[in-house]
N, CA, C and O of each residue as an XYZ file, in Angstrom:
788
protein
N       1.241     -1.512     -0.298
C       0.200      0.161     -0.188
C       0.704      1.030     -0.092
O       1.621      1.040      0.729
N       0.477      1.999     -0.697
C       0.883      3.673     -0.604
C       0.477      4.504      0.665
O      -0.530      5.189      0.491
N       0.813      4.549      1.382
C       1.626      5.279      2.611
C       1.565      6.668      2.750
O       0.919      7.327      3.566
N       2.485      7.116      1.654
C       2.686      8.582      0.848
C       1.225      9.519      1.816
O       1.226     10.417      2.659
N       0.166      8.740      1.149
C      -1.437      9.846      1.155
C      -2.087      9.993      1.745
O      -3.164     10.589      1.717
N      -1.288      9.192      2.789
C      -2.154      8.811      3.853
C      -2.013      9.343      5.826
O      -1.132      8.945      6.588
N      -3.024     10.183      6.140
C      -2.835     10.490      7.601
C      -3.094      9.340      8.293
O      -4.113      8.759      7.918
N      -2.211      8.603      9.588
C      -2.486      7.684     10.667
C      -2.761      8.676     11.706
O      -1.859      9.488     11.912
N      -4.306      8.812     12.710
C      -4.429      8.764     13.991
C      -4.025      8.066     15.140
O      -4.720      7.165     15.610
N      -2.373      8.604     15.893
C      -1.862      6.884     16.702
C      -2.465      7.600     18.305
O      -2.243      8.690     18.834
N      -3.311      6.402     18.732
C      -3.393      6.816     20.320
C      -2.621      6.186     21.038
O      -2.184      5.223     20.408
N      -2.256      6.237     21.973
C      -1.613      5.525     23.043
C      -2.544      5.677     24.578
O      -2.899      6.773     25.014
N      -2.836      4.374     25.255
C      -3.141      4.267     26.545
C      -2.523      3.779     27.315
O      -1.528      3.153     26.949
N      -2.892      3.875     28.828
C      -2.241      3.838     29.499
C      -1.316      1.726     29.829
O      -1.005      1.320     30.949
N      -1.180      1.098     28.832
C      -0.515     -0.553     29.012
C       0.720      0.404     28.601
O       1.247      0.605     27.507
N       1.043      1.036     30.184
C       2.602      1.508     29.831
C       3.519      0.084     29.755
O       4.676      0.489     29.642
N       3.530     -1.091     29.763
C       4.371     -2.177     29.353
C       4.184     -2.474     28.097
O       5.307     -2.844     27.752
N       3.393     -2.569     27.041
C       3.313     -2.291     25.683
C       4.137     -1.040     24.959
O       4.572     -1.193     23.817
N       4.326      0.192     25.677
C       5.187      1.612     24.949
C       5.958      0.860     23.821
O       5.829      0.769     22.600
N       6.892      0.315     24.840
C       8.295      0.033     23.822
C       8.109     -0.919     22.736
O       8.889     -1.013     21.788
N       6.788     -1.808     22.934
C       6.668     -2.755     22.010
C       5.839     -1.852     20.199
O       5.849     -2.389     19.091
N       5.105     -0.108     20.623
C       4.086      0.192     20.419
C       5.177      0.867     19.467
O       4.953      0.878     18.256
N       6.344      1.429     19.971
C       7.154      2.738     19.801
C       7.574      2.510     17.913
O       7.372      3.333     17.020
N       8.283      0.920     17.771
C       8.702      0.732     16.606
C       7.529      0.615     14.904
O       7.697      1.016     13.752
N       6.328     -0.193     15.657
C       4.902      0.347     15.119
C       4.758      1.904     14.011
O       4.626      2.185     12.820
N       4.884      2.550     15.292
C       4.635      3.768     14.398
C       5.472      4.762     13.677
O       5.040      5.730     13.051
N       7.398      4.234     13.917
C       7.812      4.143     13.170
C       7.967      3.763     11.635
O       8.460      4.331     10.660
N       7.449      2.781     11.810
C       7.176      2.157      9.831
C       6.160      2.352      9.346
O       5.918      2.084      8.170
N       5.221      2.941     10.274
C       3.952      4.327      8.679
C       4.914      5.572      8.537
O       5.158      5.904      7.377
N       5.389      6.176      9.366
C       6.277      7.122      9.213
C       7.472      6.655      8.054
O       7.604      7.406      7.087
N       8.015      5.889      8.107
C       9.053      5.266      6.949
C       8.569      5.010      6.182
O       9.306      4.867      5.206
N       7.354      4.793      5.966
C       6.405      3.958      4.681
C       5.883      5.813      4.126
O       5.331      5.964      3.036
N       6.074      6.622      4.743
C       5.620      8.020      4.085
C       4.634      8.825      4.648
O       4.469     10.034      4.481
N       3.992      8.047      5.330
C       2.790      8.794      6.250
C       2.770      9.664      7.388
O       3.458      9.711      8.407
N       1.917     10.265      7.006
C       1.737     11.254      8.475
C       1.074     10.827      9.463
O      -0.096     10.444      9.439
N       2.096     10.894     10.761
C       1.227     10.237     11.870
C       1.238     11.888     13.176
O       1.998     12.798     13.508
N       0.050     11.446     13.435
C      -0.461     12.073     14.084
C      -0.966     11.676     15.481
O      -2.067     11.192     15.743
N       0.304     12.044     16.559
C      -0.024     11.250     17.732
C      -1.554     11.353     18.784
O      -2.413     11.897     18.089
N      -1.998     11.084     19.878
C      -2.623     11.029     20.390
C      -2.565     10.692     21.776
O      -2.211      9.517     21.675
N      -2.637     10.842     22.629
C      -2.270     10.573     24.527
C      -3.467     11.055     25.023
O      -4.171     12.064     24.983
N      -3.396      9.023     25.909
C      -4.811      9.572     27.328
C      -3.768     10.169     27.968
O      -2.548     10.323     27.900
N      -5.091     10.545     28.864
C      -4.611     11.706     30.490
C      -2.930     10.327     31.144
O      -1.783     10.645     31.456
N      -3.242      9.654     31.121
C      -2.262      8.064     31.584
C      -1.242      8.384     31.374
O      -0.426      8.485     32.290
N      -0.843      8.729     29.749
C       0.929      8.879     29.843
C       1.047      9.889     29.292
O       2.196     10.200     28.978
N       0.007     10.754     28.969
C       1.051     12.383     30.096
C       0.895     12.589     31.190
O       1.159     13.777     31.376
N       0.607     12.117     32.084
C       1.008     12.624     33.703
C       1.897     11.057     34.683
O       2.262     10.976     35.856
N       1.946     10.334     33.865
C       2.072      8.900     35.048
C       3.929      8.157     34.508
O       4.325      7.877     33.377
N       4.304      8.103     35.193
C       5.195      8.020     35.195
C       5.440      6.138     36.072
O       4.777      5.728     37.025
N       6.520      5.397     35.370
C       5.693      3.611     35.624
C       7.580      3.195     35.819
O       8.291      4.120     36.213
N       8.257      1.800     35.521
C       8.747      1.463     36.010
C       9.079      1.480     34.277
O      10.270      1.636     34.007
N       8.579      1.403     33.659
C       8.702      1.479     31.808
C       9.232      1.808     31.692
O      10.240      1.176     31.378
N       9.284      3.487     31.801
C       9.582      4.770     31.487
C       9.025      5.850     32.334
O       8.215      5.657     33.240
N       9.676      7.395     31.862
C       8.479      8.113     32.290
C       7.523      9.029     31.389
O       7.719      9.000     30.174
N       6.631      9.739     31.836
C       6.305     10.419     30.556
C       6.875     11.420     29.584
O       6.541     11.544     28.406
N       7.813     12.143     30.261
C       8.733     12.158     30.078
C       9.253     12.142     28.745
O       9.382     13.066     27.942
N       9.495     11.073     28.667
C      10.599     10.352     27.817
C       9.749      9.768     26.627
O      10.013      9.885     25.431
N       8.344      8.913     27.367
C       7.470      8.746     26.160
C       6.993      9.750     25.432
O       7.412      9.536     24.294
N       6.411     10.640     25.433
C       6.553     11.929     24.560
C       7.206     13.146     23.857
O       6.744     14.079     23.201
N       8.893     12.659     24.376
C       9.576     13.063     23.443
C       9.624     12.149     22.564
O       9.926     12.507     21.425
N       9.359     10.781     22.804
C       9.558      9.641     21.750
C       8.379     10.139     20.950
O       8.818     10.397     19.829
N       7.270     10.358     20.997
C       6.542     10.473     19.904
C       6.212     11.375     19.098
O       5.448     11.297     18.136
N       7.186     12.841     19.751
C       7.361     13.988     19.092
C       8.428     13.251     17.982
O       8.123     12.980     16.820
N       9.759     12.988     18.621
C      10.824     12.570     17.617
C      10.145     11.849     16.324
O      10.291     12.209     15.156
N       9.569     11.032     16.672
C       9.376      9.715     15.826
C       8.322     10.369     14.678
O       8.550     10.403     13.469
N       7.419     10.749     15.182
C       6.302     11.195     14.734
C       6.892     12.946     13.677
O       6.515     13.215     12.536
N       7.605     13.589     14.323
C       7.469     15.096     13.925
C       6.620     15.921     14.135
O       6.585     17.094     13.764
N       5.658     15.153     14.940
C       3.735     16.183     15.587
C       4.122     16.662     16.946
O       5.168     16.444     17.557
N       2.901     17.471     17.360
C       2.732     18.130     18.595
C       1.632     16.783     18.962
O       0.887     16.297     18.111
N       1.691     16.431     20.028
C       0.796     15.221     20.940
C      -0.553     16.002     21.015
O      -0.641     17.038     21.675
N      -1.781     15.385     20.200
C      -3.182     15.878     20.922
C      -3.506     14.640     22.096
O      -3.739     13.435     22.191
N      -3.300     16.139     23.065
C      -3.757     15.337     24.558
C      -4.780     16.057     25.671
O      -4.817     15.954     26.897
N      -5.610     16.845     24.714
C      -7.162     17.346     24.890
C      -7.720     16.391     25.070
O      -7.313     15.284     25.422
N      -9.195     16.936     24.724
C     -10.848     16.349     24.594
C     -10.316     18.015     23.567
O      -9.556     17.586     22.699
N     -10.431     19.424     23.411
C     -10.337     20.486     22.898
C      -9.776     20.459     21.459
O     -10.261     20.826     20.389
N      -8.487     19.854     21.818
C      -7.608     19.435     20.487
C      -7.879     17.889     20.023
O      -6.855     17.487     19.471
N      -8.701     17.067     20.044
C      -8.904     15.638     19.674
C     -10.110     16.211     19.049
O     -10.175     15.842     17.877
N     -11.554     17.336     19.555
C     -12.651     17.854     18.877
C     -12.271     17.905     17.323
O     -12.877     17.126     16.588
N     -11.439     18.649     16.838
C     -11.838     19.013     15.284
C     -11.388     17.801     14.703
O     -11.103     18.042     13.530
N     -11.145     16.316     15.049
C     -10.498     15.720     14.149
C     -11.585     15.358     13.532
O     -11.285     14.863     12.445
N     -13.235     15.379     13.805
C     -13.664     15.007     13.329
C     -14.335     15.993     12.524
O     -14.733     15.303     11.585
N     -14.879     17.690     12.199
C     -14.711     18.257     11.556
C     -14.387     18.294     10.322
O     -14.965     18.592      9.277
N     -12.584     17.675     10.835
C     -11.841     18.086      9.693
C     -11.913     17.021      8.519
O     -12.009     17.135      7.297
N     -11.821     15.855      9.453
C     -11.914     14.560      8.830
C     -10.503     14.309      8.210
O     -10.375     13.991      7.027
N      -9.509     14.457      9.015
C      -7.862     14.716      8.684
C      -7.303     12.865      8.700
O      -6.358     12.402      8.062
N      -8.256     12.103      9.648
C      -7.840     10.846      9.710
C      -8.331      9.651      8.532
O      -9.498      9.457      8.190
N      -7.383      9.076      8.128
C      -7.929      8.186      7.052
C      -7.850      7.050      7.879
O      -8.705      6.291      7.422
N      -7.339      6.535      8.784
C      -7.278      5.669      9.660
C      -6.265      6.009     10.993
O      -5.161      6.545     10.899
N      -7.031      5.484     12.471
C      -6.508      5.952     13.811
C      -6.832      4.642     14.307
O      -7.909      4.051     14.224
N      -5.255      4.096     15.077
C      -4.963      3.441     15.778
C      -4.930      3.423     17.240
O      -4.012      4.193     17.523
N      -5.479      2.921     18.427
C      -5.577      3.028     19.289
C      -4.151      1.797     19.941
O      -4.516      0.710     19.490
N      -3.615      1.702     20.260
C      -2.182      0.512     21.313
C      -1.433      1.448     21.251
O      -1.030      2.267     20.426
N      -1.263      1.083     22.691
C      -2.106     -0.197     22.895
C      -3.480      0.481     23.783
O      -3.525      1.555     24.385
N      -4.381     -0.399     23.645
C      -6.195     -0.239     24.176
C      -6.376     -0.882     25.090
O      -6.539     -2.099     25.003
N      -6.395     -0.193     26.265
C      -6.598     -0.516     27.582
C      -7.889     -1.137     27.548
O      -8.728     -0.997     26.657
N      -8.024     -2.105     28.987
C      -9.646     -2.394     29.292
C     -10.505     -1.015     29.295
O     -11.604     -0.851     28.765
N      -9.743     -0.064     30.018
C     -10.875      0.932     30.326
C     -11.247      1.252     29.419
O     -12.429      1.131     29.095
N      -9.907      2.023     28.363
C     -10.822      2.690     26.589
C     -11.684      1.417     26.265
O     -12.824      1.494     25.806
N     -11.048      0.260     26.541
C     -12.098     -0.328     25.948
C     -13.854     -0.461     26.046
O     -14.849     -0.374     25.326
N     -13.360     -0.801     27.820
C     -15.043     -0.769     28.055
C     -15.819      0.705     28.094
O     -17.045      0.765     28.183
N     -14.723      2.237     27.995
C     -15.960      3.426     27.547
C     -16.554      3.323     26.578
O     -17.738      3.580     26.360
N     -15.168      2.637     25.409
C     -15.344      3.278     23.412
C     -16.523      1.787     23.704
O     -15.763      1.026     23.104
N     -17.244      1.211     23.963
C     -18.382     -0.153     23.772
C     -19.401      0.724     24.046
O     -20.314      0.922     23.245
N     -19.278      1.518     25.614
C     -20.785      2.581     26.195
C     -20.299      3.415     26.179
O     -20.088      4.015     27.233
N     -19.758      4.009     24.679
C     -19.781      5.837     24.023
C     -19.495      6.472     25.365
O     -20.503      6.906     25.921
N     -18.607      6.593     25.870
C     -18.382      7.509     26.988
C     -16.733      8.331     26.248
O     -15.805      7.752     25.684
N     -16.869      9.569     26.492
C     -16.037     10.286     25.468
C     -15.716     11.220     26.827
O     -16.401     12.211     27.081
N     -14.446     10.733     27.784
C     -14.001     11.996     28.679
C     -12.303     11.683     28.783
O     -11.790     11.764     29.899
N     -11.267     11.250     27.349
C     -10.335     11.607     27.242
C      -9.665     12.465     25.408
O     -10.447     12.316     24.469
N      -8.965     12.874     25.252
C      -8.590     12.929     23.780
C      -8.972     11.625     23.394
O     -10.031     11.597     22.766
N      -8.341     10.383     23.612
C      -8.494      9.044     22.610
C      -9.519      8.531     22.426
O      -9.742      7.922     21.380
N     -10.436      8.651     23.433
C     -12.057      8.753     23.083
C     -12.337      9.624     22.547
O     -12.809      9.096     21.539
N     -12.449     10.832     22.376
C     -13.273     12.199     21.469
C     -12.609     11.926     20.561
O     -13.388     12.031     19.614
N     -11.298     11.522     20.029
C     -10.927     10.824     18.595
C     -11.260      9.784     17.969
O     -11.154      9.626     16.753
N     -11.821      8.758     19.007
C     -11.923      7.890     18.029
C     -13.446      8.017     18.239
O     -13.975      7.030     17.728
N     -14.368      8.848     18.794
C     -15.639      9.845     18.344
C     -16.480     10.061     17.425
O     -17.291     10.981     17.533
N     -14.279     10.950     16.616
C     -14.568     11.409     15.555
C     -14.486     10.877     14.488
O     -15.184     11.082     13.495
N     -13.065      9.689     14.707
C     -13.229      8.652     13.130
C     -14.598      7.757     12.941
O     -15.041      7.304     11.886
N     -15.174      7.625     14.352
C     -17.071      6.657     14.131
C     -17.628      7.873     13.291
O     -17.980      7.626     12.138
N     -17.752      9.318     13.823
C     -18.819      9.417     12.840
C     -17.966      9.608     11.405
O     -18.715      9.684     10.431
N     -16.979      9.670     11.196
C     -16.987      9.976     10.020
C     -16.877      8.871      9.222
O     -16.478      8.899      8.057
N     -17.279      7.746      9.921
C     -17.194      5.933      9.288
C     -15.873      5.813      8.409
O     -15.919      5.396      7.251
N     -14.863      6.147      8.941
C     -13.832      6.007      8.968
C     -12.827      4.847      9.723
O     -12.629      5.242     10.872
N     -12.037      3.392      9.440
C     -11.708      2.414     10.339
C     -11.361      2.757     11.715
O     -11.150      3.969     11.761
N     -11.259      2.378     12.498
C     -10.312      2.450     13.609
C      -9.968      0.831     14.297
O     -10.600     -0.159     14.666
N      -8.664      1.259     14.202
C      -7.932     -0.013     14.712
C      -7.852     -0.281     16.413
O      -7.160      0.626     16.876
N      -8.281     -1.135     17.422
C      -7.674     -1.951     18.612
C      -6.830     -2.329     18.713
O      -6.812     -3.222     17.866
N      -5.489     -2.329     19.449
C      -4.794     -3.101     19.914
C      -4.848     -3.551     20.773
O      -3.880     -2.989     21.286
N      -5.356     -4.479     21.849
C      -6.086     -4.553     22.448
C      -4.470     -4.886     23.659
O      -3.380     -5.175     23.166
N      -4.645     -4.781     24.931
C      -4.122     -4.505     25.863
C      -4.371     -4.840     27.515
O      -4.095     -4.147     28.494
N      -4.878     -5.915     27.445
C      -5.880     -5.620     29.078
C      -5.917     -7.450     29.667
O      -6.149     -8.458     28.999
N      -5.624     -7.329     30.990
C      -5.633     -8.339     31.931
C      -7.001     -8.732     32.231
O      -7.008     -9.782     32.874
N      -8.031     -8.322     32.024
C      -9.798     -8.382     31.793
C     -10.241     -8.844     30.812
O     -11.395     -9.269     30.859
N      -9.595     -8.916     29.755
C     -10.725     -9.167     28.036
C     -11.111    -10.394     28.355
O     -12.144    -10.530     27.698
N     -10.934    -11.380     28.951
C     -11.505    -12.580     28.798
C     -12.605    -12.616     30.307
O     -13.191    -13.621     30.709
N     -12.652    -11.345     30.892
C     -12.945    -10.805     32.516
C     -14.303    -10.083     31.893
O     -14.889    -10.125     30.812
N     -14.444     -9.551     32.875
C     -15.420     -8.522     32.848
C     -15.565     -7.679     31.525
O     -16.526     -6.956     31.263
N     -14.673     -7.845     30.886
C     -14.172     -7.087     29.532
C     -14.314     -7.957     28.686
O     -13.561     -7.932     27.713
N     -14.871     -8.527     28.749
C     -15.345     -9.610     27.324
C     -15.997     -8.737     26.445
O     -15.666     -8.094     25.449
N     -17.419     -8.960     27.357
C     -18.785     -8.246     26.607
C     -18.518     -7.035     25.914
O     -18.851     -6.855     24.743
N     -17.903     -6.172     26.642
C     -17.229     -5.080     25.596
C     -16.384     -5.477     24.466
O     -16.924     -5.513     23.361
N     -14.832     -5.856     24.595
C     -14.634     -6.862     23.366
C     -15.863     -6.820     21.713
O     -15.902     -6.430     20.546
N     -16.710     -7.575     22.828
C     -17.492     -8.715     22.042
C     -18.391     -7.472     21.566
O     -19.016     -7.851     20.576
N     -18.778     -5.831     21.946
C     -19.718     -4.967     21.076
C     -19.156     -4.362     20.445
O     -19.613     -3.400     19.828
N     -17.836     -4.805     20.411
C     -16.497     -4.284     19.262
C     -16.321     -4.571     18.152
O     -16.125     -3.785     17.226
N     -16.384     -6.111     18.089
C     -16.178     -6.862     17.638
C     -17.116     -6.770     16.144
O     -16.821     -7.126     15.003
N     -17.980     -6.327     16.533
C     -19.037     -6.669     16.079
C     -19.723     -5.234     15.543
O     -20.939     -5.197     15.354
N     -18.890     -4.068     15.312
C     -19.522     -2.674     15.517
C     -18.561     -2.059     14.589
O     -17.354     -2.261     14.722
N     -19.167     -1.125     13.411
C     -19.277     -1.574     12.224
C     -18.100     -0.042     12.322
O     -18.287      0.986     12.974
N     -16.527     -0.510     11.134
C     -15.516      0.510     11.184
C     -14.555      0.664     12.555
O     -13.953      1.611     13.061
N     -14.721     -0.744     12.893
C     -13.832     -1.076     14.050
C     -13.706     -2.093     13.561
O     -14.538     -2.836     13.041
N     -11.446     -2.296     13.855
C     -11.089     -3.513     13.471
C     -10.318     -3.738     14.654
O     -10.206     -2.782     15.422
N      -9.536     -5.268     15.068
C      -8.691     -5.595     15.809
C      -7.626     -5.981     15.309
O      -7.803     -7.077     14.777
N      -5.975     -5.405     15.156
C      -5.336     -6.306     15.204
C      -5.037     -8.050     16.022
O      -5.072     -8.089     17.252
N      -4.883     -8.794     15.575
C      -4.346     -9.902     15.909
C      -4.214    -10.025     17.331
O      -3.317     -9.333     17.813
N      -5.100    -10.965     18.387
C      -4.494    -10.962     19.434
C      -4.648    -11.963     20.672
O      -4.698    -11.290     21.702
N      -4.712    -12.896     20.853
C      -4.663    -13.719     21.772
C      -3.720    -13.509     23.444
O      -3.008    -12.554     23.753
N      -3.977    -14.513     24.121
C      -3.399    -14.568     25.945
C      -1.641    -14.647     25.633
O      -0.749    -15.311     25.105
N      -1.999    -13.230     26.529
C      -0.794    -13.419     27.219
C       0.228    -14.192     27.878
O       1.444    -14.267     27.699
N      -0.665    -14.819     28.788
C       0.066    -15.441     30.203
C      -1.069    -16.363     30.187
O      -1.995    -15.570     30.361
N      -1.519    -17.345     30.106
C      -3.105    -17.966     30.230
C      -2.886    -18.668     31.554
O      -3.912    -19.030     32.131
N      -1.356    -19.001     32.318
C      -1.531    -19.488     33.177
C      -1.482    -18.608     34.380
O      -2.186    -18.681     35.387
N      -0.630    -17.851     34.132
C      -1.411    -16.760     35.510
C      -1.890    -15.693     35.046
O      -2.310    -14.752     35.719
N      -1.870    -15.741     34.325
C      -3.164    -14.316     33.851
C      -4.457    -15.146     33.090
O      -4.885    -14.075     32.661
N      -5.406    -16.100     32.576
C      -5.890    -16.320     32.104
C      -6.953    -15.608     31.370
O      -7.570    -15.706     30.309
N      -6.885    -14.800     32.471
C      -8.151    -13.249     31.477
C      -7.705    -12.026     30.723
O      -8.354    -11.071     30.294
N      -5.946    -12.417     30.659
C      -5.421    -11.350     30.154
C      -5.525    -11.860     28.937
O      -5.598    -13.074     28.746
N      -5.553    -10.387     27.364
C      -5.406    -10.028     26.285
C      -4.939     -9.067     25.635
O      -5.243     -7.892     25.841
N      -3.777     -9.656     24.374
C      -2.965     -8.660     24.212
C      -2.685     -8.955     22.931
O      -2.248    -10.021     22.498
N      -3.076     -7.514     22.064
C      -2.152     -7.566     20.158
C      -0.949     -8.022     20.026
O      -0.054     -8.061     20.870
N      -0.948     -8.431     18.744
C       0.329     -8.621     18.229
C       0.765     -7.114     17.971
O       0.268     -6.606     16.965
N       1.519     -6.419     18.640
C       1.666     -4.998     17.905
C       2.957     -4.997     16.338
O       3.375     -4.000     15.749
N       3.197     -6.048     16.134
C       3.972     -5.607     15.063
C       2.971     -6.260     13.539
O       3.306     -6.778     12.474
N       1.749     -5.917     14.118
C       1.093     -6.215     12.995
C       0.051     -5.280     13.097
O      -1.000     -5.711     12.623
N      -0.026     -3.860     13.673
C      -0.521     -2.900     12.892
C      -0.446     -2.266     12.094
O      -1.174     -1.311     12.368
N       0.080     -2.090     10.986
C       0.219     -1.307      9.673
C      -0.405     -2.318      8.607
O      -0.817     -1.857      7.542
N      -0.471     -3.475      8.829
C      -0.898     -4.709      8.017
C      -2.101     -5.254      8.864
O      -1.973     -6.479      8.853
N      -2.894     -5.008      9.385
C      -4.300     -4.622     10.044
C      -4.660     -3.216      9.458
O      -5.853     -2.993      9.253
N      -3.937     -2.458      9.232
C      -4.463     -1.545      9.175
C      -4.688     -1.232      7.318
O      -5.694     -1.042      6.634
N      -3.453     -1.291      7.048
C      -4.115     -1.909      5.794
C      -4.655     -2.455      5.111
O      -4.576     -2.166      3.917
N      -5.571     -3.649      5.616
C      -6.480     -4.250      5.440
C      -7.873     -3.881      5.456
O      -8.749     -4.094      4.617
N      -7.925     -3.136      6.855
C      -9.648     -2.113      7.747
C      -9.489     -1.165      6.843
O     -10.632     -0.729      6.707
N      -8.721     -0.507      6.064
C      -8.650      0.392      4.623
C      -9.349      0.245      3.732
O      -9.874      1.065      2.979
N      -9.408     -1.263      3.795
C     -10.105     -1.795      2.434
C     -11.425     -2.598      3.141
O     -11.757     -3.672      2.639
N     -12.000     -2.194      4.038
C     -12.265     -2.797      4.480
C     -12.749     -4.310      5.351
O     -13.743     -4.812      5.877
N     -11.411     -4.582      5.102
C     -11.327     -6.006      6.100
C     -11.017     -6.607      7.365
O     -10.163     -5.894      7.891
N     -11.230     -7.332      7.917
C     -11.055     -7.100      9.416
C      -9.267     -8.346      9.016
O      -9.445     -9.549      8.825
N      -7.796     -7.741      8.970
C      -6.922     -9.376      9.115
C      -7.132    -10.088      9.706
O      -7.442     -9.855     10.874
N      -7.066    -11.464      9.155
C      -7.376    -13.082      9.924
C      -5.883    -13.573      9.819
O      -5.156    -12.969      9.030
N      -5.215    -14.928     10.764
C      -6.640    -14.594     11.888
C      -6.361    -13.736     12.606
O      -5.398    -12.974     12.680
N      -7.952    -13.976     13.598
C      -7.945    -12.344     14.439
C      -7.545    -12.706     15.972
O      -7.290    -11.890     16.858
N      -7.554    -14.564     16.109
C      -7.782    -14.681     17.374
C      -6.452    -16.127     16.777
O      -6.657    -17.190     16.192
N      -5.303    -15.553     17.222
C      -3.646    -15.798     17.550
C      -3.916    -16.855     19.178
O      -4.708    -16.949     20.116
N      -2.390    -17.597     18.552
C      -1.410    -18.041     19.551
C      -0.354    -17.285     20.253
O       0.788    -17.140     19.818
N      -0.965    -16.648     21.755
C       0.471    -15.632     21.458
C       1.863    -15.771     22.806
O       2.899    -15.185     23.120
N       0.707    -17.397     23.425
C       1.989    -17.020     24.803
C       2.835    -17.663     24.468
O       3.235    -18.237     23.455
N       3.224    -17.433     25.981
C       5.106    -18.581     26.416
C       4.151    -19.093     27.922
O       3.292    -18.481     28.557
N       4.636    -20.206     28.078
C       4.276    -20.936     28.912
C       5.267    -20.577     30.059
O       5.196    -21.161     31.140
């Protein structure tokens, strides 16, 4: 696919343990010639963890994309009327974000951007990373699986013995999922074996 005429909205939410795996996928789009608009949850913008500081992740996002981060609901809202994004990715997409998206809640820049994308009937790609994907959040994942214009990066159980409800996407398949989504297709297989015993 020719990515040079495409604008990608790339949103990150608070699954900090997958940021390191996600950043190279953003660079893949940039290297392919796409314009990438970074969008960050409040958690990314304010929380330091053992996986890195908020400042360091923000710096990486800006350096990779060459663009300022959309980090407020006010800044995300114009994405709807402008129809700027050809495809939007939420990676990682936490259980919290999954739940709120499935129940039409808009209380963060990421969810506002997602709402804008859905308003425009353009593809929204989710790369889930949640400890309760097969627990209480299973019904929300199910609702999103059957929602028009939402596509999932292939995912599976990452630690079925230690965390039997946990689901994580294959972040290295984000670009391929977006390419399929732009053709109105779900990349298959969607359910994959991901775990290590």
